[in-house]
Amino acid sequence: MFFAHPVGAFTNLRKALKPGGRIDLAVWAPPQDNPWLSAVVALARRHIELPASIPGAPGPFAFDDPDYLHRILTEAGFHDVKWVCNAGQIPVAGQGNTPAGALTFARNALSTGRVLLDYPESVQQAVNTELLELYAHHYQPGEGVMMGYCAWLVSAIA
């Protein structure tokens, strides 16, 4: 996901496998299929400007388009590329975490948190308040802040 030159990177990975060896990947499906992130981005955009995402650019959603990833893998010499969506609920910031813990995760680990630092404290506080409300809505005691996700489970043969 974070390769500047994904075909070259996957070519090197293929060369490390024996002929007929298999590579298995788990990559995020599109953001709209991942409310754990898309809800945060939508909420933040009500208060701040966020840069537009660039399809295929290095990052967590670089391989969200199966056709794009299929092309990369075949250009790298893989064949029999298959994928399936694994969807469900994911605990934001980890199993059993609280809404406050999920907020800390969002502010420290997601790009929206880094962008938010460039805004006045009043804007940061407004986003924090709304994020806490969002996470409280999805909080399940003993489970954590549970939100929807979809990841592509991909396999290909060298």
PDB file of C-alpha atoms in Angstrom:
ATOM      1  CA  MET A   1       0.000   0.000   0.000  1.00  0.00           C
ATOM      2  CA  PHE A   2       2.865   2.324   0.670  1.00  0.00           C
ATOM      3  CA  PHE A   3       5.089   1.519  -2.321  1.00  0.00           C
ATOM      4  CA  ALA A   4       6.058   4.421  -4.566  1.00  0.00           C
ATOM      5  CA  HIS A   5       6.595   1.908  -7.399  1.00  0.00           C
ATOM      6  CA  PRO A   6       4.184  -0.971  -6.716  1.00  0.00           C
ATOM      7  CA  VAL A   7       4.920  -3.014  -9.867  1.00  0.00           C
ATOM      8  CA  GLY A   8       8.624  -3.062  -9.032  1.00  0.00           C
ATOM      9  CA  ALA A   9       7.934  -3.868  -5.390  1.00  0.00           C
ATOM     10  CA  PHE A  10       5.619  -6.763  -6.243  1.00  0.00           C
ATOM     11  CA  THR A  11       8.070  -7.994  -8.885  1.00  0.00           C
ATOM     12  CA  ASN A  12      10.691  -8.254  -6.133  1.00  0.00           C
ATOM     13  CA  LEU A  13       8.220 -10.057  -3.881  1.00  0.00           C
ATOM     14  CA  ARG A  14       7.372 -12.498  -6.692  1.00  0.00           C
ATOM     15  CA  LYS A  15      11.064 -13.219  -7.273  1.00  0.00           C
ATOM     16  CA  ALA A  16      11.371 -14.154  -3.595  1.00  0.00           C
ATOM     17  CA  LEU A  17       8.727 -16.865  -4.059  1.00  0.00           C
ATOM     18  CA  LYS A  18       9.261 -20.264  -5.624  1.00  0.00           C
ATOM     19  CA  PRO A  19       7.428 -20.726  -8.948  1.00  0.00           C
ATOM     20  CA  GLY A  20       3.855 -21.586  -8.022  1.00  0.00           C
ATOM     21  CA  GLY A  21       4.203 -19.920  -4.620  1.00  0.00           C
ATOM     22  CA  ARG A  22       1.306 -17.844  -3.361  1.00  0.00           C
ATOM     23  CA  ILE A  23       1.154 -14.330  -1.999  1.00  0.00           C
ATOM     24  CA  ASP A  24      -1.742 -13.368   0.270  1.00  0.00           C
ATOM     25  CA  LEU A  25      -2.640  -9.759   0.942  1.00  0.00           C
ATOM     26  CA  ALA A  26      -5.214  -7.918   3.009  1.00  0.00           C
ATOM     27  CA  VAL A  27      -5.868  -4.398   1.694  1.00  0.00           C
ATOM     28  CA  TRP A  28      -8.615  -1.890   2.437  1.00  0.00           C
ATOM     29  CA  ALA A  29     -11.621  -1.747   0.142  1.00  0.00           C
ATOM     30  CA  PRO A  30     -12.712   1.802  -0.875  1.00  0.00           C
ATOM     31  CA  PRO A  31     -13.188   4.341   1.929  1.00  0.00           C
ATOM     32  CA  GLN A  32     -16.966   4.427   1.385  1.00  0.00           C
ATOM     33  CA  ASP A  33     -16.988   0.731   2.381  1.00  0.00           C
ATOM     34  CA  ASN A  34     -15.024   1.555   5.535  1.00  0.00           C
ATOM     35  CA  PRO A  35     -17.169   3.724   7.831  1.00  0.00           C
ATOM     36  CA  TRP A  36     -14.530   3.485  10.574  1.00  0.00           C
ATOM     37  CA  LEU A  37     -12.625   6.007   8.439  1.00  0.00           C
ATOM     38  CA  SER A  38     -15.121   7.576   6.027  1.00  0.00           C
ATOM     39  CA  ALA A  39     -17.372   8.760   8.883  1.00  0.00           C
ATOM     40  CA  VAL A  40     -14.392  10.525  10.475  1.00  0.00           C
ATOM     41  CA  VAL A  41     -13.432  12.181   7.182  1.00  0.00           C
ATOM     42  CA  ALA A  42     -17.021  13.314   6.508  1.00  0.00           C
ATOM     43  CA  LEU A  43     -17.297  14.743  10.007  1.00  0.00           C
ATOM     44  CA  ALA A  44     -13.945  16.537   9.762  1.00  0.00           C
ATOM     45  CA  ARG A  45     -14.803  17.995   6.343  1.00  0.00           C
ATOM     46  CA  ARG A  46     -17.666  19.906   7.960  1.00  0.00           C
ATOM     47  CA  HIS A  47     -15.002  21.907   9.818  1.00  0.00           C
ATOM     48  CA  ILE A  48     -11.749  21.759   7.858  1.00  0.00           C
ATOM     49  CA  GLU A  49     -10.408  21.385   4.351  1.00  0.00           C
ATOM     50  CA  LEU A  50      -8.849  18.019   3.633  1.00  0.00           C
ATOM     51  CA  PRO A  51      -6.744  17.279   0.577  1.00  0.00           C
ATOM     52  CA  ALA A  52      -8.451  15.171  -2.070  1.00  0.00           C
ATOM     53  CA  SER A  53      -7.254  11.599  -2.252  1.00  0.00           C
ATOM     54  CA  ILE A  54      -5.357  10.529  -5.356  1.00  0.00           C
ATOM     55  CA  PRO A  55      -6.357   7.085  -6.677  1.00  0.00           C
ATOM     56  CA  GLY A  56      -3.445   4.652  -6.524  1.00  0.00           C
ATOM     57  CA  ALA A  57      -1.202   7.005  -4.528  1.00  0.00           C
ATOM     58  CA  PRO A  58       0.783   5.350  -1.725  1.00  0.00           C
ATOM     59  CA  GLY A  59      -1.347   5.134   1.396  1.00  0.00           C
ATOM     60  CA  PRO A  60      -3.795   2.872   3.201  1.00  0.00           C
ATOM     61  CA  PHE A  61      -6.287   2.874   0.303  1.00  0.00           C
ATOM     62  CA  ALA A  62      -3.778   2.611  -2.557  1.00  0.00           C
ATOM     63  CA  PHE A  63      -5.118  -0.809  -3.571  1.00  0.00           C
ATOM     64  CA  ASP A  64      -8.821  -0.252  -2.899  1.00  0.00           C
ATOM     65  CA  ASP A  65      -9.657  -0.766  -6.600  1.00  0.00           C
ATOM     66  CA  PRO A  66      -9.454  -4.494  -7.435  1.00  0.00           C
ATOM     67  CA  ASP A  67      -8.839  -3.785 -11.137  1.00  0.00           C
ATOM     68  CA  TYR A  68      -5.863  -1.569 -10.294  1.00  0.00           C
ATOM     69  CA  LEU A  69      -4.368  -4.151  -7.925  1.00  0.00           C
ATOM     70  CA  HIS A  70      -5.007  -6.944 -10.450  1.00  0.00           C
ATOM     71  CA  ARG A  71      -3.103  -4.966 -13.101  1.00  0.00           C
ATOM     72  CA  ILE A  72      -0.182  -4.342 -10.731  1.00  0.00           C
ATOM     73  CA  LEU A  73       0.060  -7.994  -9.744  1.00  0.00           C
ATOM     74  CA  THR A  74      -0.138  -9.290 -13.323  1.00  0.00           C
ATOM     75  CA  GLU A  75       2.447  -6.746 -14.511  1.00  0.00           C
ATOM     76  CA  ALA A  76       4.666  -8.001 -11.674  1.00  0.00           C
ATOM     77  CA  GLY A  77       4.350 -11.545 -13.033  1.00  0.00           C
ATOM     78  CA  PHE A  78       1.637 -12.979 -10.790  1.00  0.00           C
ATOM     79  CA  HIS A  79      -1.341 -14.894 -12.149  1.00  0.00           C
ATOM     80  CA  ASP A  80      -4.546 -16.428 -10.809  1.00  0.00           C
ATOM     81  CA  VAL A  81      -5.330 -13.225  -8.903  1.00  0.00           C
ATOM     82  CA  LYS A  82      -8.397 -13.680  -6.702  1.00  0.00           C
ATOM     83  CA  TRP A  83     -10.048 -11.495  -4.101  1.00  0.00           C
ATOM     84  CA  VAL A  84     -12.990 -11.463  -1.774  1.00  0.00           C
ATOM     85  CA  CYS A  85     -14.382  -8.773   0.502  1.00  0.00           C
ATOM     86  CA  ASN A  86     -14.116  -9.528   4.192  1.00  0.00           C
ATOM     87  CA  ALA A  87     -16.628  -7.190   5.856  1.00  0.00           C
ATOM     88  CA  GLY A  88     -17.781  -6.753   9.401  1.00  0.00           C
ATOM     89  CA  GLN A  89     -17.238  -4.631  12.480  1.00  0.00           C
ATOM     90  CA  ILE A  90     -13.803  -3.504  13.589  1.00  0.00           C
ATOM     91  CA  PRO A  91     -12.927  -2.127  17.030  1.00  0.00           C
ATOM     92  CA  VAL A  92     -11.619   1.397  16.403  1.00  0.00           C
ATOM     93  CA  ALA A  93      -8.323   1.777  18.297  1.00  0.00           C
ATOM     94  CA  GLY A  94      -8.465  -1.842  19.454  1.00  0.00           C
ATOM     95  CA  GLN A  95     -10.683  -4.296  21.268  1.00  0.00           C
ATOM     96  CA  GLY A  96     -12.411  -2.859  24.340  1.00  0.00           C
ATOM     97  CA  ASN A  97     -11.317   0.722  23.739  1.00  0.00           C
ATOM     98  CA  THR A  98     -13.542   3.593  24.842  1.00  0.00           C
ATOM     99  CA  PRO A  99     -14.833   6.521  22.782  1.00  0.00           C
ATOM    100  CA  ALA A 100     -12.049   8.643  24.320  1.00  0.00           C
ATOM    101  CA  GLY A 101      -9.478   6.042  23.251  1.00  0.00           C
ATOM    102  CA  ALA A 102     -10.912   6.009  19.739  1.00  0.00           C
ATOM    103  CA  LEU A 103     -10.657   9.814  19.657  1.00  0.00           C
ATOM    104  CA  THR A 104      -6.991   9.634  20.676  1.00  0.00           C
ATOM    105  CA  PHE A 105      -6.405   7.097  17.901  1.00  0.00           C
ATOM    106  CA  ALA A 106      -8.156   9.294  15.320  1.00  0.00           C
ATOM    107  CA  ARG A 107      -6.206  12.382  16.358  1.00  0.00           C
ATOM    108  CA  ASN A 108      -2.820  10.592  16.389  1.00  0.00           C
ATOM    109  CA  ALA A 109      -3.024   7.913  13.692  1.00  0.00           C
ATOM    110  CA  LEU A 110      -5.324   9.262  10.972  1.00  0.00           C
ATOM    111  CA  SER A 111      -4.328  11.948   8.482  1.00  0.00           C
ATOM    112  CA  THR A 112      -7.319  14.059   9.546  1.00  0.00           C
ATOM    113  CA  GLY A 113      -5.695  14.464  12.955  1.00  0.00           C
ATOM    114  CA  ARG A 114      -2.491  15.809  11.428  1.00  0.00           C
ATOM    115  CA  VAL A 115      -4.380  18.287   9.226  1.00  0.00           C
ATOM    116  CA  LEU A 116      -6.512  19.392  12.172  1.00  0.00           C
ATOM    117  CA  LEU A 117      -3.392  20.599  14.004  1.00  0.00           C
ATOM    118  CA  ASP A 118      -3.172  23.493  11.530  1.00  0.00           C
ATOM    119  CA  TYR A 119      -6.544  24.839  12.690  1.00  0.00           C
ATOM    120  CA  PRO A 120      -7.475  26.972  15.720  1.00  0.00           C
ATOM    121  CA  GLU A 121      -8.160  25.277  19.035  1.00  0.00           C
ATOM    122  CA  SER A 122     -11.880  26.094  18.720  1.00  0.00           C
ATOM    123  CA  VAL A 123     -12.100  24.114  15.468  1.00  0.00           C
ATOM    124  CA  GLN A 124     -10.118  21.233  16.957  1.00  0.00           C
ATOM    125  CA  GLN A 125     -12.449  21.155  19.957  1.00  0.00           C
ATOM    126  CA  ALA A 126     -15.562  21.152  17.744  1.00  0.00           C
ATOM    127  CA  VAL A 127     -14.218  18.182  15.776  1.00  0.00           C
ATOM    128  CA  ASN A 128     -13.211  16.399  18.999  1.00  0.00           C
ATOM    129  CA  THR A 129     -16.700  16.865  20.452  1.00  0.00           C
ATOM    130  CA  GLU A 130     -18.391  15.503  17.338  1.00  0.00           C
ATOM    131  CA  LEU A 131     -15.961  12.589  17.103  1.00  0.00           C
ATOM    132  CA  LEU A 132     -16.664  11.667  20.721  1.00  0.00           C
ATOM    133  CA  GLU A 133     -20.405  11.718  19.940  1.00  0.00           C
ATOM    134  CA  LEU A 134     -19.853   9.535  16.864  1.00  0.00           C
ATOM    135  CA  TYR A 135     -17.743   7.054  18.792  1.00  0.00           C
ATOM    136  CA  ALA A 136     -20.155   7.019  21.756  1.00  0.00           C
ATOM    137  CA  HIS A 137     -22.938   6.080  19.326  1.00  0.00           C
ATOM    138  CA  HIS A 138     -20.900   3.058  18.169  1.00  0.00           C
ATOM    139  CA  TYR A 139     -19.601   2.057  21.599  1.00  0.00           C
ATOM    140  CA  GLN A 140     -20.448  -1.443  22.802  1.00  0.00           C
ATOM    141  CA  PRO A 141     -19.363  -2.162  26.394  1.00  0.00           C
ATOM    142  CA  GLY A 142     -16.832  -4.967  26.506  1.00  0.00           C
ATOM    143  CA  GLU A 143     -16.308  -4.782  22.730  1.00  0.00           C
ATOM    144  CA  GLY A 144     -15.210  -1.211  22.102  1.00  0.00           C
ATOM    145  CA  VAL A 145     -16.100   1.326  19.443  1.00  0.00           C
ATOM    146  CA  MET A 146     -17.376  -1.007  16.725  1.00  0.00           C
ATOM    147  CA  MET A 147     -17.652   0.372  13.189  1.00  0.00           C
ATOM    148  CA  GLY A 148     -18.011  -1.165   9.760  1.00  0.00           C
ATOM    149  CA  TYR A 149     -15.094  -2.169   7.581  1.00  0.00           C
ATOM    150  CA  CYS A 150     -14.359  -4.019   4.366  1.00  0.00           C
ATOM    151  CA  ALA A 151     -10.952  -5.355   3.398  1.00  0.00           C
ATOM    152  CA  TRP A 152     -10.047  -7.186   0.201  1.00  0.00           C
ATOM    153  CA  LEU A 153      -8.410 -10.540   0.875  1.00  0.00           C
ATOM    154  CA  VAL A 154      -6.263 -11.084  -2.205  1.00  0.00           C
ATOM    155  CA  SER A 155      -4.218 -14.058  -3.354  1.00  0.00           C
ATOM    156  CA  ALA A 156      -2.040 -14.522  -6.428  1.00  0.00           C
ATOM    157  CA  ILE A 157       0.340 -17.167  -7.744  1.00  0.00           C
ATOM    158  CA  ALA A 158       3.982 -16.511  -8.658  1.00  0.00           C
TER     159      ALA A 158
END
